[in-house]
Short mmCIF file of C-alpha atoms in Angstrom, two decimals:
data_model
loop_
_atom_site.label_atom_id
_atom_site.label_comp_id
_atom_site.label_asym_id
_atom_site.label_seq_id
_atom_site.Cartn_x
_atom_site.Cartn_y
_atom_site.Cartn_z
CA UNK C 1 30.94 -37.66 34.56
CA UNK C 2 34.21 -36.73 36.25
CA UNK C 3 35.20 -33.26 37.36
CA UNK C 4 37.73 -32.98 34.49
CA UNK C 5 35.08 -33.91 31.93
CA UNK C 6 32.69 -31.34 33.39
CA UNK C 7 35.43 -28.67 33.29
CA UNK C 8 36.32 -29.57 29.70
CA UNK C 9 32.64 -29.44 28.63
CA UNK C 10 32.20 -26.05 30.33
CA UNK C 11 35.30 -24.61 28.57
CA UNK C 12 34.17 -26.05 25.24
CA UNK C 13 30.70 -24.54 25.55
CA UNK C 14 32.08 -21.13 26.58
CA UNK C 15 34.32 -21.05 23.47
CA UNK C 16 31.48 -21.79 21.08
CA UNK C 17 29.89 -18.64 19.74
CA UNK C 18 26.38 -19.08 18.49
CA UNK C 19 25.67 -16.90 15.51
CA UNK C 20 22.07 -15.84 15.38
CA UNK C 21 21.14 -14.95 11.82
CA UNK C 22 19.90 -11.41 11.30
CA UNK C 23 16.41 -10.78 10.03
CA UNK C 24 15.89 -11.61 6.38
CA UNK C 25 16.64 -8.69 4.07
CA UNK C 26 14.22 -7.75 1.29
CA UNK C 27 14.65 -6.26 -2.17
CA UNK C 28 12.41 -3.53 -3.56
CA UNK C 29 11.21 -4.37 -7.09
CA UNK C 30 11.17 -0.67 -8.03
CA UNK C 31 14.49 0.80 -6.81
CA UNK C 32 16.23 -2.59 -6.33
CA UNK C 33 17.55 -1.65 -2.88
CA UNK C 34 18.39 -5.07 -1.45
CA UNK C 35 19.17 -4.13 2.15
CA UNK C 36 15.66 -3.51 3.48
CA UNK C 37 14.18 -4.68 6.77
CA UNK C 38 10.59 -5.90 7.24
CA UNK C 39 9.42 -2.53 8.60
CA UNK C 40 10.71 -0.75 5.48
CA UNK C 41 8.58 -2.83 3.13
CA UNK C 42 5.03 -2.48 1.82
CA UNK C 43 3.23 -5.64 0.74
CA UNK C 44 0.27 -5.53 -1.64
CA UNK C 45 -2.40 -7.53 0.18
CA UNK C 46 -4.02 -9.27 -2.79
CA UNK C 47 -0.88 -10.44 -4.61
CA UNK C 48 1.91 -10.29 -2.03
CA UNK C 49 4.31 -8.22 -4.17
CA UNK C 50 6.65 -6.18 -1.99
CA UNK C 51 8.16 -2.74 -2.49
CA UNK C 52 9.96 -0.33 -0.19
CA UNK C 53 7.78 2.23 1.58
CA UNK C 54 9.57 5.17 -0.08
CA UNK C 55 8.92 3.87 -3.61
CA UNK C 56 5.29 3.13 -2.78
CA UNK C 57 4.81 6.63 -1.34
CA UNK C 58 6.19 8.17 -4.55
CA UNK C 59 4.07 5.79 -6.65
CA UNK C 60 0.85 6.67 -4.82
CA UNK C 61 1.53 10.43 -4.79
CA UNK C 62 2.08 10.32 -8.55
CA UNK C 63 -1.08 8.38 -9.29
CA UNK C 64 -3.67 9.65 -6.78
CA UNK C 65 -5.21 12.11 -9.23
CA UNK C 66 -5.56 9.43 -11.85
CA UNK C 67 -7.62 6.30 -11.72
CA UNK C 68 -7.51 3.99 -8.75
CA UNK C 69 -4.21 2.26 -9.05
CA UNK C 70 -3.07 -1.26 -8.74
CA UNK C 71 0.09 -3.06 -7.78
CA UNK C 72 3.09 -1.49 -9.56
CA UNK C 73 4.52 -4.93 -10.41
CA UNK C 74 4.61 -5.49 -14.18
CA UNK C 75 1.30 -6.90 -15.48
CA UNK C 76 -0.12 -7.43 -11.98
CA UNK C 77 -3.83 -6.58 -11.82
CA UNK C 78 -4.23 -6.46 -8.02
CA UNK C 79 -5.81 -3.22 -6.81
CA UNK C 80 -4.60 -1.07 -3.95
CA UNK C 81 -7.21 0.10 -1.45
CA UNK C 82 -7.24 3.22 0.71
CA UNK C 83 -7.18 0.96 3.76
CA UNK C 84 -4.05 -0.88 2.60
CA UNK C 85 -2.33 2.44 1.80
CA UNK C 86 -3.15 4.21 5.05
CA UNK C 87 0.57 4.65 5.84
CA UNK C 88 1.40 5.94 2.36
CA UNK C 89 -1.03 8.84 2.02
CA UNK C 90 -1.58 12.13 3.72
CA UNK C 91 -5.16 12.65 4.94
CA UNK C 92 -5.83 15.00 2.01
CA UNK C 93 -4.56 12.49 -0.57
CA UNK C 94 -6.55 9.71 1.09
CA UNK C 95 -9.72 11.81 0.86
CA UNK C 96 -9.06 12.58 -2.82
CA UNK C 97 -8.54 8.88 -3.54
CA UNK C 98 -11.72 7.86 -1.72
CA UNK C 99 -13.68 10.44 -3.74
CA UNK C 100 -12.14 9.07 -6.95
CA UNK C 101 -13.18 5.52 -6.01
CA UNK C 102 -16.71 6.75 -5.27
CA UNK C 103 -16.82 8.56 -8.62
CA UNK C 104 -15.61 5.50 -10.53
CA UNK C 105 -18.30 3.37 -8.89
CA UNK C 106 -20.98 5.45 -10.63
CA UNK C 107 -21.54 4.61 -14.31
CA UNK C 108 -20.40 7.46 -16.58
CA UNK C 109 -23.94 7.96 -17.92
CA UNK C 110 -25.27 8.41 -14.37
CA UNK C 111 -22.68 10.94 -13.16
CA UNK C 112 -23.93 14.45 -12.45
CA UNK C 113 -21.54 17.14 -11.27
CA UNK C 114 -22.18 20.36 -9.38
CA UNK C 115 -22.72 23.14 -11.94
CA UNK C 116 -20.68 25.67 -9.93
CA UNK C 117 -17.38 26.13 -11.88
CA UNK C 118 -15.45 26.40 -8.60
CA UNK C 119 -16.85 23.11 -7.32
CA UNK C 120 -17.67 20.50 -9.98
CA UNK C 121 -17.96 17.77 -7.32
CA UNK C 122 -19.86 14.57 -8.08
CA UNK C 123 -23.40 14.98 -6.81
CA UNK C 124 -24.90 12.28 -4.57
CA UNK C 125 -26.82 9.56 -6.41
CA UNK C 126 -30.12 10.58 -4.77
CA UNK C 127 -29.77 14.04 -6.35
CA UNK C 128 -28.82 12.45 -9.67
CA UNK C 129 -32.14 10.59 -9.76
CA UNK C 130 -34.07 13.74 -8.89
CA UNK C 131 -32.31 15.74 -11.61
CA UNK C 132 -32.96 13.01 -14.20
CA UNK C 133 -36.67 12.97 -13.29
CA UNK C 134 -36.82 16.76 -13.67
CA UNK C 135 -35.20 16.55 -17.12
CA UNK C 136 -37.90 14.21 -18.36
#
């Protein structure tokens, strides 16, 4: 390769601008914002549906007092877990949700609640058995 060819190649390379594509943008299926980065998205582990963190925070806050919720995608039956939602809930909401899951794991017929009107917490299953034996 001659000196002129080397010079020409150097000039050619210095004029070429390499465009590096930006990170892929995502679209939230709730608010339809289509300019979201990876770190702004929440992905439901079991089904892979993605929503923006803000929509998922609002969704979880609105449903924590109800039954354990699932993926907000239409007709999706995947369940959300407290572990998967750790970034969406305050510690108090997370505790409420965990108690709700514990309560739902006990058959309705076997649930016994604290009789104190200010409490009404679900009693531990060991106490439930003792109370049932006493009722007999």
